[in-house]
Every structure is written in structure tokens, then in C-alpha cells.
PDB file of C-alpha atoms in Angstrom:
ATOM      1  CA  MET A1373     298.275 223.614 127.543  1.00  0.00           C
ATOM      2  CA  SER A1374     297.654 223.832 131.451  1.00  0.00           C
ATOM      3  CA  HIS A1375     299.367 221.748 133.785  1.00  0.00           C
ATOM      4  CA  ARG A1376     296.248 219.795 134.403  1.00  0.00           C
ATOM      5  CA  GLN A1377     295.745 218.981 130.679  1.00  0.00           C
ATOM      6  CA  LYS A1378     299.378 217.698 130.557  1.00  0.00           C
ATOM      7  CA  HIS A1379     298.302 215.158 132.953  1.00  0.00           C
ATOM      8  CA  GLU A1380     295.285 213.909 131.288  1.00  0.00           C
ATOM      9  CA  ARG A1381     296.749 210.849 129.405  1.00  0.00           C
ATOM     10  CA  GLY A1382     298.059 209.505 132.702  1.00  0.00           C
ATOM     11  CA  PHE A1383     294.781 210.088 134.594  1.00  0.00           C
ATOM     12  CA  GLU A1384     292.793 208.467 131.671  1.00  0.00           C
ATOM     13  CA  ALA A1385     295.116 205.319 132.229  1.00  0.00           C
ATOM     14  CA  GLN A1386     294.130 205.362 135.738  1.00  0.00           C
ATOM     15  CA  GLU A1387     290.360 205.498 134.976  1.00  0.00           C
ATOM     16  CA  GLU A1388     290.807 202.399 132.687  1.00  0.00           C
ATOM     17  CA  ASN A1389     292.029 200.307 135.849  1.00  0.00           C
ATOM     18  CA  LYS A1390     289.189 201.560 138.366  1.00  0.00           C
ATOM     19  CA  GLY A1391     287.344 198.452 137.374  1.00  0.00           C
ATOM     20  CA  GLN A1392     290.222 196.275 138.457  1.00  0.00           C
ATOM     21  CA  PHE A1393     290.472 198.143 141.734  1.00  0.00           C
ATOM     22  CA  ARG A1394     286.926 197.998 142.102  1.00  0.00           C
ATOM     23  CA  GLU A1395     287.232 194.291 142.039  1.00  0.00           C
ATOM     24  CA  GLU A1396     289.997 194.039 144.435  1.00  0.00           C
ATOM     25  CA  VAL A1397     288.296 196.141 146.962  1.00  0.00           C
ATOM     26  CA  SER A1398     284.966 193.912 146.635  1.00  0.00           C
ATOM     27  CA  VAL A1399     287.373 191.011 147.526  1.00  0.00           C
ATOM     28  CA  ALA A1400     288.935 192.940 150.486  1.00  0.00           C
ATOM     29  CA  LYS A1401     285.516 193.903 151.955  1.00  0.00           C
ATOM     30  CA  GLU A1402     284.773 189.976 152.223  1.00  0.00           C
ATOM     31  CA  VAL A1403     288.036 189.367 154.265  1.00  0.00           C
ATOM     32  CA  GLY A1404     286.843 191.055 157.403  1.00  0.00           C
ATOM     33  CA  THR A1405     289.126 191.698 160.400  1.00  0.00           C
ATOM     34  CA  PRO A1406     292.168 189.500 160.274  1.00  0.00           C
ATOM     35  CA  GLU A1407     292.319 187.119 163.059  1.00  0.00           C
ATOM     36  CA  GLU A1408     293.901 183.755 163.434  1.00  0.00           C
ATOM     37  CA  VAL A1409     291.467 181.228 161.957  1.00  0.00           C
ATOM     38  CA  PRO A1410     292.171 177.432 162.913  1.00  0.00           C
ATOM     39  CA  PRO A1411     293.380 175.653 159.775  1.00  0.00           C
ATOM     40  CA  ALA A1412     290.236 173.237 159.974  1.00  0.00           C
ATOM     41  CA  GLU A1413     288.080 176.120 159.826  1.00  0.00           C
ATOM     42  CA  VAL A1414     289.778 178.222 157.152  1.00  0.00           C
ATOM     43  CA  CYS A1415     287.812 176.715 154.341  1.00  0.00           C
ATOM     44  CA  GLN A1416     285.243 174.003 154.621  1.00  0.00           C
ATOM     45  CA  GLU A1417     284.544 174.086 150.947  1.00  0.00           C
ATOM     46  CA  THR A1418     285.802 171.483 148.225  1.00  0.00           C
ATOM     47  CA  CYS A1419     286.833 173.045 145.123  1.00  0.00           C
ATOM     48  CA  SER A1420     285.554 171.418 141.997  1.00  0.00           C
ATOM     49  CA  SER A1421     288.074 169.741 139.855  1.00  0.00           C
ATOM     50  CA  SER A1422     289.284 171.090 136.632  1.00  0.00           C
ATOM     51  CA  VAL A1423     287.190 168.309 134.606  1.00  0.00           C
ATOM     52  CA  PRO A1424     283.868 170.708 134.097  1.00  0.00           C
ATOM     53  CA  ILE A1425     286.024 173.165 132.372  1.00  0.00           C
ATOM     54  CA  GLN A1426     287.459 170.732 130.221  1.00  0.00           C
ATOM     55  CA  ALA A1427     283.835 169.552 129.348  1.00  0.00           C
ATOM     56  CA  THR A1428     282.992 169.041 125.580  1.00  0.00           C
ATOM     57  CA  PRO A1429     281.568 172.443 124.262  1.00  0.00           C
ATOM     58  CA  PRO A1430     277.787 172.137 123.468  1.00  0.00           C
ATOM     59  CA  ARG A1431     277.129 170.948 119.838  1.00  0.00           C
ATOM     60  CA  LYS A1432     275.511 173.285 117.343  1.00  0.00           C
ATOM     61  CA  ALA A1433     271.746 172.645 116.691  1.00  0.00           C
ATOM     62  CA  SER A1434     272.684 172.186 112.932  1.00  0.00           C
ATOM     63  CA  GLU A1435     274.767 169.371 113.857  1.00  0.00           C
ATOM     64  CA  GLY A1436     272.112 166.977 114.815  1.00  0.00           C
ATOM     65  CA  SER A1437     268.313 166.237 115.280  1.00  0.00           C
ATOM     66  CA  GLY A1438     266.183 168.487 117.572  1.00  0.00           C
ATOM     67  CA  ASP A1439     266.804 166.111 120.493  1.00  0.00           C
ATOM     68  CA  GLN A1440     270.634 166.588 120.033  1.00  0.00           C
ATOM     69  CA  ALA A1441     269.842 170.411 119.940  1.00  0.00           C
ATOM     70  CA  GLU A1442     268.137 170.124 123.021  1.00  0.00           C
ATOM     71  CA  GLY A1443     270.789 168.045 124.577  1.00  0.00           C
ATOM     72  CA  GLY A1444     273.422 170.630 123.379  1.00  0.00           C
ATOM     73  CA  GLN A1445     271.469 173.659 125.028  1.00  0.00           C
ATOM     74  CA  SER A1446     271.590 171.373 128.255  1.00  0.00           C
ATOM     75  CA  THR A1447     275.174 170.641 127.978  1.00  0.00           C
ATOM     76  CA  SER A1448     275.844 174.362 127.402  1.00  0.00           C
ATOM     77  CA  LYS A1449     274.005 175.357 130.625  1.00  0.00           C
ATOM     78  CA  ALA A1450     275.829 172.731 132.647  1.00  0.00           C
ATOM     79  CA  TYR A1451     279.172 173.972 130.957  1.00  0.00           C
ATOM     80  CA  LEU A1452     278.679 177.725 131.955  1.00  0.00           C
ATOM     81  CA  TYR A1453     277.259 176.815 135.372  1.00  0.00           C
ATOM     82  CA  SER A1454     280.559 174.710 136.094  1.00  0.00           C
ATOM     83  CA  LYS A1455     282.505 177.649 134.944  1.00  0.00           C
ATOM     84  CA  TYR A1456     280.635 179.841 137.395  1.00  0.00           C
ATOM     85  CA  LEU A1457     281.100 177.425 140.177  1.00  0.00           C
ATOM     86  CA  ILE A1458     284.771 177.238 139.552  1.00  0.00           C
ATOM     87  CA  LYS A1459     285.055 181.036 139.530  1.00  0.00           C
ATOM     88  CA  SER A1460     283.043 181.317 142.672  1.00  0.00           C
ATOM     89  CA  LYS A1461     285.008 178.784 144.691  1.00  0.00           C
ATOM     90  CA  LEU A1462     288.405 180.277 143.425  1.00  0.00           C
ATOM     91  CA  ARG A1463     287.171 183.620 144.437  1.00  0.00           C
ATOM     92  CA  LYS A1464     286.431 182.305 147.991  1.00  0.00           C
ATOM     93  CA  LYS A1465     290.036 180.820 148.102  1.00  0.00           C
ATOM     94  CA  VAL A1466     291.521 184.215 147.040  1.00  0.00           C
ATOM     95  CA  THR A1467     289.267 185.754 149.943  1.00  0.00           C
ATOM     96  CA  ASP A1468     290.726 183.324 152.331  1.00  0.00           C
ATOM     97  CA  LEU A1469     294.185 183.666 151.347  1.00  0.00           C
ATOM     98  CA  VAL A1470     293.960 187.598 151.680  1.00  0.00           C
ATOM     99  CA  LYS A1471     292.532 187.055 155.184  1.00  0.00           C
ATOM    100  CA  PHE A1472     295.726 184.686 155.913  1.00  0.00           C
ATOM    101  CA  LEU A1473     298.148 187.205 154.382  1.00  0.00           C
ATOM    102  CA  SER A1474     296.596 190.146 156.434  1.00  0.00           C
ATOM    103  CA  PHE A1475     296.890 188.156 159.544  1.00  0.00           C
ATOM    104  CA  LYS A1476     300.471 187.090 158.919  1.00  0.00           C
ATOM    105  CA  TYR A1477     301.302 190.986 158.342  1.00  0.00           C
ATOM    106  CA  THR A1478     299.758 192.132 161.454  1.00  0.00           C
ATOM    107  CA  LYS A1479     301.965 189.401 163.245  1.00  0.00           C
ATOM    108  CA  ASN A1480     305.021 190.630 161.280  1.00  0.00           C
ATOM    109  CA  GLU A1481     305.618 186.894 160.231  1.00  0.00           C
ATOM    110  CA  PRO A1482     306.729 185.344 156.965  1.00  0.00           C
ATOM    111  CA  VAL A1483     304.618 183.032 155.122  1.00  0.00           C
ATOM    112  CA  THR A1484     305.548 179.957 152.942  1.00  0.00           C
ATOM    113  CA  GLU A1485     304.146 178.351 150.089  1.00  0.00           C
ATOM    114  CA  GLU A1486     303.713 175.229 152.214  1.00  0.00           C
ATOM    115  CA  GLU A1487     301.593 176.923 154.714  1.00  0.00           C
ATOM    116  CA  ILE A1488     299.459 178.248 152.196  1.00  0.00           C
ATOM    117  CA  LEU A1489     298.992 175.029 150.490  1.00  0.00           C
ATOM    118  CA  LYS A1490     298.194 173.251 153.687  1.00  0.00           C
ATOM    119  CA  ASN A1491     295.970 175.571 155.389  1.00  0.00           C
ATOM    120  CA  ILE A1492     294.051 177.625 152.356  1.00  0.00           C
ATOM    121  CA  ILE A1493     294.462 176.111 148.924  1.00  0.00           C
ATOM    122  CA  LYS A1494     293.888 172.422 149.970  1.00  0.00           C
ATOM    123  CA  GLU A1495     291.842 170.759 147.338  1.00  0.00           C
ATOM    124  CA  CYS A1496     292.474 173.422 144.829  1.00  0.00           C
ATOM    125  CA  LYS A1497     296.285 172.810 144.259  1.00  0.00           C
ATOM    126  CA  ALA A1498     295.991 172.888 140.505  1.00  0.00           C
ATOM    127  CA  TYR A1499     294.791 176.488 140.764  1.00  0.00           C
ATOM    128  CA  TYR A1500     297.372 177.680 143.322  1.00  0.00           C
ATOM    129  CA  SER A1501     299.416 179.965 141.043  1.00  0.00           C
ATOM    130  CA  VAL A1502     295.961 181.955 139.878  1.00  0.00           C
ATOM    131  CA  ILE A1503     294.712 182.175 143.579  1.00  0.00           C
ATOM    132  CA  PHE A1504     298.145 183.272 144.891  1.00  0.00           C
ATOM    133  CA  LYS A1505     298.516 185.855 141.808  1.00  0.00           C
ATOM    134  CA  HIS A1506     295.124 187.564 142.624  1.00  0.00           C
ATOM    135  CA  ALA A1507     295.549 187.398 146.398  1.00  0.00           C
ATOM    136  CA  CYS A1508     298.990 189.328 145.888  1.00  0.00           C
ATOM    137  CA  GLU A1509     297.375 191.884 143.787  1.00  0.00           C
ATOM    138  CA  CYS A1510     294.615 192.584 146.204  1.00  0.00           C
ATOM    139  CA  MET A1511     297.112 192.789 149.080  1.00  0.00           C
ATOM    140  CA  GLU A1512     299.277 195.381 147.020  1.00  0.00           C
ATOM    141  CA  VAL A1513     296.418 197.369 145.392  1.00  0.00           C
ATOM    142  CA  VAL A1514     293.914 197.724 148.068  1.00  0.00           C
ATOM    143  CA  PHE A1515     296.296 197.462 151.307  1.00  0.00           C
ATOM    144  CA  GLY A1516     299.632 198.493 149.847  1.00  0.00           C
ATOM    145  CA  ILE A1517     301.321 195.477 151.140  1.00  0.00           C
ATOM    146  CA  GLU A1518     303.776 193.676 148.838  1.00  0.00           C
ATOM    147  CA  VAL A1519     304.340 190.034 149.036  1.00  0.00           C
ATOM    148  CA  LYS A1520     307.932 189.587 148.446  1.00  0.00           C
ATOM    149  CA  GLU A1521     309.870 186.490 148.267  1.00  0.00           C
ATOM    150  CA  VAL A1522     312.843 186.307 150.393  1.00  0.00           C
ATOM    151  CA  ASP A1523     313.778 182.497 149.989  1.00  0.00           C
ATOM    152  CA  ALA A1524     313.521 181.117 146.463  1.00  0.00           C
ATOM    153  CA  PHE A1525     314.225 177.449 147.482  1.00  0.00           C
ATOM    154  CA  ASN A1526     311.656 177.243 150.215  1.00  0.00           C
ATOM    155  CA  HIS A1527     309.224 179.690 148.628  1.00  0.00           C
ATOM    156  CA  SER A1528     309.146 182.027 151.863  1.00  0.00           C
ATOM    157  CA  TYR A1529     307.408 185.401 151.567  1.00  0.00           C
ATOM    158  CA  MET A1530     307.732 188.569 153.725  1.00  0.00           C
ATOM    159  CA  LEU A1531     304.849 191.122 153.730  1.00  0.00           C
ATOM    160  CA  LEU A1532     306.174 194.561 153.335  1.00  0.00           C
ATOM    161  CA  LYS A1533     304.603 198.187 152.835  1.00  0.00           C
ATOM    162  CA  VAL A1534     304.977 199.251 149.276  1.00  0.00           C
ATOM    163  CA  LEU A1535     306.986 202.654 148.766  1.00  0.00           C
ATOM    164  CA  ASP A1536     308.879 202.550 152.012  1.00  0.00           C
ATOM    165  CA  LEU A1537     306.230 204.445 153.799  1.00  0.00           C
ATOM    166  CA  THR A1538     306.601 204.263 157.645  1.00  0.00           C
ATOM    167  CA  TYR A1539     303.030 204.472 158.470  1.00  0.00           C
ATOM    168  CA  ASP A1540     300.269 202.056 157.391  1.00  0.00           C
ATOM    169  CA  GLY A1541     297.273 203.687 158.986  1.00  0.00           C
ATOM    170  CA  ARG A1542     297.084 201.569 161.927  1.00  0.00           C
ATOM    171  CA  LEU A1543     297.115 202.911 165.535  1.00  0.00           C
ATOM    172  CA  SER A1544     299.745 201.514 167.974  1.00  0.00           C
ATOM    173  CA  GLY A1545     298.813 198.058 169.028  1.00  0.00           C
ATOM    174  CA  ASP A1546     296.078 198.124 166.547  1.00  0.00           C
ATOM    175  CA  GLU A1547     295.779 194.618 164.429  1.00  0.00           C
ATOM    176  CA  GLY A1548     293.504 195.979 161.749  1.00  0.00           C
ATOM    177  CA  ILE A1549     293.994 196.105 158.090  1.00  0.00           C
ATOM    178  CA  PRO A1550     296.708 198.484 156.805  1.00  0.00           C
ATOM    179  CA  LYS A1551     295.753 201.533 154.845  1.00  0.00           C
ATOM    180  CA  THR A1552     298.742 202.169 152.908  1.00  0.00           C
ATOM    181  CA  GLY A1553     296.923 201.212 149.493  1.00  0.00           C
ATOM    182  CA  LEU A1554     294.431 204.092 150.033  1.00  0.00           C
ATOM    183  CA  LEU A1555     297.248 206.568 150.990  1.00  0.00           C
ATOM    184  CA  VAL A1556     299.177 205.508 147.932  1.00  0.00           C
ATOM    185  CA  LEU A1557     295.947 205.990 145.680  1.00  0.00           C
ATOM    186  CA  ILE A1558     295.421 209.500 146.952  1.00  0.00           C
ATOM    187  CA  LEU A1559     299.000 210.531 146.596  1.00  0.00           C
ATOM    188  CA  GLY A1560     298.835 209.126 142.953  1.00  0.00           C
ATOM    189  CA  MET A1561     295.589 211.253 142.220  1.00  0.00           C
ATOM    190  CA  ILE A1562     297.130 214.177 143.621  1.00  0.00           C
ATOM    191  CA  PHE A1563     300.284 213.726 141.229  1.00  0.00           C
ATOM    192  CA  MET A1564     298.065 213.028 138.185  1.00  0.00           C
ATOM    193  CA  GLU A1565     295.877 216.151 139.064  1.00  0.00           C
ATOM    194  CA  GLY A1566     298.887 218.513 138.805  1.00  0.00           C
ATOM    195  CA  ASN A1567     300.197 218.026 142.472  1.00  0.00           C
ATOM    196  CA  ARG A1568     296.919 219.467 144.120  1.00  0.00           C
ATOM    197  CA  ALA A1569     293.601 217.642 143.753  1.00  0.00           C
ATOM    198  CA  PRO A1570     290.272 219.068 144.538  1.00  0.00           C
ATOM    199  CA  GLU A1571     288.536 217.320 147.445  1.00  0.00           C
ATOM    200  CA  LYS A1572     285.715 216.784 144.989  1.00  0.00           C
ATOM    201  CA  LYS A1573     287.933 214.812 142.577  1.00  0.00           C
ATOM    202  CA  ILE A1574     289.406 212.684 145.214  1.00  0.00           C
ATOM    203  CA  TRP A1575     285.752 211.511 146.475  1.00  0.00           C
ATOM    204  CA  GLU A1576     284.577 211.021 143.060  1.00  0.00           C
ATOM    205  CA  VAL A1577     287.418 208.457 142.383  1.00  0.00           C
ATOM    206  CA  LEU A1578     287.032 206.813 145.970  1.00  0.00           C
ATOM    207  CA  ASN A1579     283.288 206.391 145.405  1.00  0.00           C
ATOM    208  CA  VAL A1580     283.883 204.342 142.144  1.00  0.00           C
ATOM    209  CA  VAL A1581     285.677 201.796 143.995  1.00  0.00           C
ATOM    210  CA  GLY A1582     282.964 201.774 146.825  1.00  0.00           C
ATOM    211  CA  ILE A1583     284.524 204.130 149.618  1.00  0.00           C
ATOM    212  CA  PHE A1584     282.272 206.989 150.597  1.00  0.00           C
ATOM    213  CA  PRO A1585     283.002 209.888 152.836  1.00  0.00           C
ATOM    214  CA  ASP A1586     280.407 209.151 155.638  1.00  0.00           C
ATOM    215  CA  GLN A1587     280.046 205.579 155.216  1.00  0.00           C
ATOM    216  CA  HIS A1588     281.972 203.312 157.731  1.00  0.00           C
ATOM    217  CA  ASP A1589     284.161 201.127 155.509  1.00  0.00           C
ATOM    218  CA  PHE A1590     286.026 197.962 156.392  1.00  0.00           C
ATOM    219  CA  VAL A1591     289.442 199.254 154.786  1.00  0.00           C
ATOM    220  CA  CYS A1592     289.385 202.515 156.203  1.00  0.00           C
ATOM    221  CA  GLY A1593     286.881 202.656 159.167  1.00  0.00           C
ATOM    222  CA  ASN A1594     285.729 206.242 159.005  1.00  0.00           C
ATOM    223  CA  PRO A1595     286.932 207.389 155.451  1.00  0.00           C
ATOM    224  CA  ARG A1596     286.443 211.177 155.842  1.00  0.00           C
ATOM    225  CA  LYS A1597     288.313 211.363 159.186  1.00  0.00           C
ATOM    226  CA  LEU A1598     291.022 209.088 157.911  1.00  0.00           C
ATOM    227  CA  ILE A1599     291.666 211.534 155.005  1.00  0.00           C
ATOM    228  CA  THR A1600     291.078 214.828 156.257  1.00  0.00           C
ATOM    229  CA  GLU A1601     292.214 214.171 159.838  1.00  0.00           C
ATOM    230  CA  ASP A1602     294.377 211.387 160.294  1.00  0.00           C
ATOM    231  CA  LEU A1603     296.756 211.377 157.264  1.00  0.00           C
ATOM    232  CA  VAL A1604     296.918 215.225 157.457  1.00  0.00           C
ATOM    233  CA  SER A1605     298.125 215.068 161.012  1.00  0.00           C
ATOM    234  CA  GLU A1606     300.540 212.394 160.115  1.00  0.00           C
ATOM    235  CA  LYS A1607     301.930 214.846 157.620  1.00  0.00           C
ATOM    236  CA  TYR A1608     301.390 212.784 154.584  1.00  0.00           C
ATOM    237  CA  LEU A1609     298.745 215.146 153.177  1.00  0.00           C
ATOM    238  CA  GLU A1610     298.050 218.778 153.296  1.00  0.00           C
ATOM    239  CA  TYR A1611     294.111 219.797 153.274  1.00  0.00           C
ATOM    240  CA  GLN A1612     293.629 223.480 152.324  1.00  0.00           C
ATOM    241  CA  LEU A1613     291.012 225.890 151.590  1.00  0.00           C
ATOM    242  CA  VAL A1614     291.159 226.991 147.771  1.00  0.00           C
ATOM    243  CA  PRO A1615     291.888 230.739 147.899  1.00  0.00           C
ATOM    244  CA  GLY A1616     288.904 232.845 146.610  1.00  0.00           C
ATOM    245  CA  SER A1617     286.604 229.839 146.247  1.00  0.00           C
ATOM    246  CA  ASP A1618     282.812 230.457 146.656  1.00  0.00           C
ATOM    247  CA  PRO A1619     281.293 228.521 147.956  1.00  0.00           C
ATOM    248  CA  PRO A1620     284.280 227.466 149.976  1.00  0.00           C
ATOM    249  CA  CYS A1621     286.050 224.166 148.739  1.00  0.00           C
ATOM    250  CA  TYR A1622     289.052 222.245 149.812  1.00  0.00           C
ATOM    251  CA  GLU A1623     292.022 220.712 147.907  1.00  0.00           C
ATOM    252  CA  PHE A1624     294.601 218.060 148.917  1.00  0.00           C
ATOM    253  CA  LEU A1625     298.496 218.207 148.175  1.00  0.00           C
ATOM    254  CA  TRP A1626     301.300 216.106 149.273  1.00  0.00           C
ATOM    255  CA  GLY A1627     302.393 216.708 152.876  1.00  0.00           C
ATOM    256  CA  PRO A1628     306.129 216.917 153.995  1.00  0.00           C
ATOM    257  CA  ARG A1629     306.401 213.378 155.249  1.00  0.00           C
ATOM    258  CA  ALA A1630     305.010 212.018 151.822  1.00  0.00           C
ATOM    259  CA  HIS A1631     307.749 214.195 150.071  1.00  0.00           C
ATOM    260  CA  ALA A1632     310.411 212.703 152.582  1.00  0.00           C
ATOM    261  CA  GLU A1633     309.603 209.056 152.307  1.00  0.00           C
ATOM    262  CA  THR A1634     308.580 208.568 148.731  1.00  0.00           C
ATOM    263  CA  SER A1635     308.801 210.460 145.406  1.00  0.00           C
ATOM    264  CA  LYS A1636     306.539 210.872 142.366  1.00  0.00           C
ATOM    265  CA  MET A1637     308.811 208.344 140.283  1.00  0.00           C
ATOM    266  CA  LYS A1638     308.169 205.680 142.964  1.00  0.00           C
ATOM    267  CA  VAL A1639     304.365 206.372 142.976  1.00  0.00           C
ATOM    268  CA  LEU A1640     304.339 206.428 139.032  1.00  0.00           C
ATOM    269  CA  GLN A1641     306.274 203.203 138.896  1.00  0.00           C
ATOM    270  CA  PHE A1642     303.526 201.700 141.532  1.00  0.00           C
ATOM    271  CA  PHE A1643     300.830 202.829 139.401  1.00  0.00           C
ATOM    272  CA  SER A1644     302.421 201.665 136.132  1.00  0.00           C
ATOM    273  CA  LYS A1645     302.698 198.270 137.737  1.00  0.00           C
ATOM    274  CA  VAL A1646     299.128 197.980 138.858  1.00  0.00           C
ATOM    275  CA  ALA A1647     298.039 199.288 135.252  1.00  0.00           C
ATOM    276  CA  GLY A1648     300.415 196.557 133.587  1.00  0.00           C
ATOM    277  CA  SER A1649     302.274 199.166 131.872  1.00  0.00           C
ATOM    278  CA  SER A1650     305.485 201.195 131.809  1.00  0.00           C
ATOM    279  CA  PRO A1651     306.242 204.543 133.680  1.00  0.00           C
ATOM    280  CA  THR A1652     307.299 205.937 130.190  1.00  0.00           C
ATOM    281  CA  SER A1653     303.797 205.394 128.827  1.00  0.00           C
ATOM    282  CA  PHE A1654     302.648 208.380 131.151  1.00  0.00           C
ATOM    283  CA  THR A1655     304.856 210.839 129.020  1.00  0.00           C
ATOM    284  CA  ALA A1656     304.123 214.065 130.883  1.00  0.00           C
ATOM    285  CA  LEU A1657     304.037 212.497 134.337  1.00  0.00           C
ATOM    286  CA  TYR A1658     307.103 210.591 133.700  1.00  0.00           C
ATOM    287  CA  LYS A1659     308.995 213.754 132.426  1.00  0.00           C
ATOM    288  CA  GLU A1660     307.931 215.346 135.780  1.00  0.00           C
ATOM    289  CA  ALA A1661     309.096 212.677 137.890  1.00  0.00           C
ATOM    290  CA  LEU A1662     312.521 212.525 136.237  1.00  0.00           C
ATOM    291  CA  LYS A1663     312.545 216.311 136.931  1.00  0.00           C
ATOM    292  CA  ASP A1664     311.706 215.649 140.470  1.00  0.00           C
ATOM    293  CA  GLU A1665     314.367 212.922 140.974  1.00  0.00           C
ATOM    294  CA  GLU A1666     317.096 215.459 139.373  1.00  0.00           C
ATOM    295  CA  GLU A1667     316.067 217.869 141.977  1.00  0.00           C
ATOM    296  CA  ARG A1668     316.216 215.481 145.000  1.00  0.00           C
ATOM    297  CA  ALA A1669     319.612 214.287 143.781  1.00  0.00           C
ATOM    298  CA  GLN A1670     320.948 217.933 143.666  1.00  0.00           C
ATOM    299  CA  ALA A1671     319.336 218.759 146.977  1.00  0.00           C
ATOM    300  CA  LEU A1672     321.126 215.687 148.429  1.00  0.00           C
ATOM    301  CA  LEU A1673     324.495 216.632 147.133  1.00  0.00           C
ATOM    302  CA  ALA A1674     323.974 220.058 148.379  1.00  0.00           C
ATOM    303  CA  SER A1675     323.246 218.909 151.905  1.00  0.00           C
ATOM    304  CA  MET A1676     326.438 216.595 151.748  1.00  0.00           C
ATOM    305  CA  ALA A1677     328.427 219.366 150.796  1.00  0.00           C
ATOM    306  CA  ILE A1678     327.386 221.477 153.663  1.00  0.00           C
ATOM    307  CA  ALA A1679     327.826 218.666 156.187  1.00  0.00           C
ATOM    308  CA  THR A1680     331.469 217.939 155.060  1.00  0.00           C
ATOM    309  CA  ALA A1681     332.439 221.612 154.799  1.00  0.00           C
ATOM    310  CA  PRO A1682     335.131 222.560 157.195  1.00  0.00           C
ATOM    311  CA  VAL A1683     333.917 224.694 159.998  1.00  0.00           C
ATOM    312  CA  ASN A1684     335.188 228.357 160.131  1.00  0.00           C
ATOM    313  CA  SER A1685     336.665 229.151 163.438  1.00  0.00           C
ATOM    314  CA  GLY A1686     337.022 232.774 162.809  1.00  0.00           C
ATOM    315  CA  SER A1687     340.589 233.172 164.638  1.00  0.00           C
ATOM    316  CA  GLY A1688     342.852 230.833 162.373  1.00  0.00           C
ATOM    317  CA  GLY A1689     341.529 227.973 164.256  1.00  0.00           C
ATOM    318  CA  LYS A1690     343.193 228.693 167.338  1.00  0.00           C
ATOM    319  CA  ARG A1691     340.111 229.340 169.490  1.00  0.00           C
ATOM    320  CA  SER A1692     337.039 227.150 169.958  1.00  0.00           C
ATOM    321  CA  SER A1693     333.991 228.645 168.538  1.00  0.00           C
ATOM    322  CA  PHE A1694     332.119 227.803 171.830  1.00  0.00           C
ATOM    323  CA  ALA A1695     331.944 230.351 174.619  1.00  0.00           C
ATOM    324  CA  HIS A1696     333.249 229.554 177.833  1.00  0.00           C
ATOM    325  CA  PRO A1697     331.638 230.496 181.182  1.00  0.00           C
ATOM    326  CA  GLU A1698     333.307 233.240 182.962  1.00  0.00           C
TER     327      GLU A1698
END
């Protein structure tokens, strides 16, 4: 069995979650460039109450006369429409909250539940947990930003880059959207493709979630430049010609900075969390990630041993090994 075949199960699991990622990206595209929005302007819409959702389900036609059946159909349409309105308005709230959280990230400021309720949720307080959950998923999956609780009593949160990566795709002084999520997605695809992913495969997956090489995108600006130039120059990716390919084609590998700042296990844990499963469910990938962890630990021990080893002076320790000027 080839190395690529051994990773098929893991990649199939990733394929199953493209729908979720596509949904999160569509929300992200509605956010726009994060900017401070006066609380009064953040959301003017009033969410419907939960009453329509609790409306009595339509009666079957067989339960009454023709008039009752007709009334049942009318009730059914009203019921479905009320559910649609609720979903639409809650989605708008999720979009507003993602924009608010993105702004907080660019300012490196914490955010509290009280702020969110006052500035964003407002009349939809009954749906706070649902809105907050989906907004956090969008921040993590699309932007690579984790909403981490730092004060359980006051429900205060910090916005942190996932996987301890030091780069978020923004230029110095740029207050745009972080691009860590895209980088993590690409690193994960490379890992799942056997540690080297054909450029064609990368774009196939990105196309599914609405990112195209030559189409300016809200999340990543110029996608082709970001992936083949910026992330390569930042040493997170390697972009190289496949030897002997005709016509010429390229592939991506992890760059030295990716190896230094994260690991296969961390990337697998992130993807497993997004997929709602355990890292061990990706059997071949988990074994490879474990082996990588062992090799990293051995390399660290070896470097520590070298650093703490006594220096051999060469003359019984009586002369300094540094040359003195004549």
C-alpha cells in the first residue's frame, strides 16, 4: 500500500467536513474588513421571539374537513417561514459577532460576554449560546483564531492564534483579517496527502470552499500570491517543481518554519476537533504523528545533551581555547 493510500481514510474524513467549512467561509465573506462599529449601528434588526418555533405543528388533512386541511397548509407555510426568519436573523447575528471578534483581535483586546450581549446579541439573548458557538467555530476554522476563556467568573475571552503559529498573514500595521486558518488548512492537506501535496489538489480543495487562485478573496486577498509567494517567503511552505513532470507541475511541502512552530500531532488534533472526532480515528495519520512526536523528543534530548556537555579545552583545561592577539 502506497503512502498516499494509507492516508485516504483521514482525507475522506476531511472531505466530509468541507460542507461545514464552506458554510463558515460564506459567513466570513459577509463580515467585511473588521472596523469599529458604533454599538447603535452594529445591528438594527430585531430578532423574532421563540414563539413561532413553538407554534403548533400543522394538522393532517385527514384530521378534519377540507377547510381544516387548507388551514393546516397555511399554518405549515407560516411555521416554515417563521423558522426561516429565525435562521436568517440568527445567521446575521453570527456574522455581526464574527466581525466584532475580528475587530477585537486586530486591537489585541479581550472580549466579555457582557460586551457581546450589549453590542451584538441584544434582543436575541435567548439564543446567545447558539450564536456564540457558531461565531467561535467560524473564527477558528476560517481565520485560525481561538476564542479562549481566561476568566470564568466574568466570562472574559482572549483571541489567540491556533497551533502557536507566530504569523497570521497580516502585514505589519495591517488591521485586516488573519489568514492563519487558511495556512492550517493547507498544512493539514499536505500532511494528509503524504507530506507533499500536488498544487492541483490544493486548489481543488480550496475551490470547494470558494477560494480560487486568480479571484480576489476577502479572507486571503490574492490567493495565488499568498500561497505560492507570501507563505513560501515566510518559510511556512515549500513550493517546488515535481521532478520529471511533463507538463511541469508543482507541489507543496511543509516549510522549516512550519516544522519549527507546530507539529503533525497539533495539526491532526485541530482537524479532529473541527471534524468532531478523535485524532485516533485517523489511524495512519495518528501513527505517523506519534512517530513524529518521538523523533522531535529525541532530537530535543540530543540538542540538550550537546548544550550541557563540558567543553574540551585540549590541554588539561589550563589554557583557554580562545586565541590571544600577538
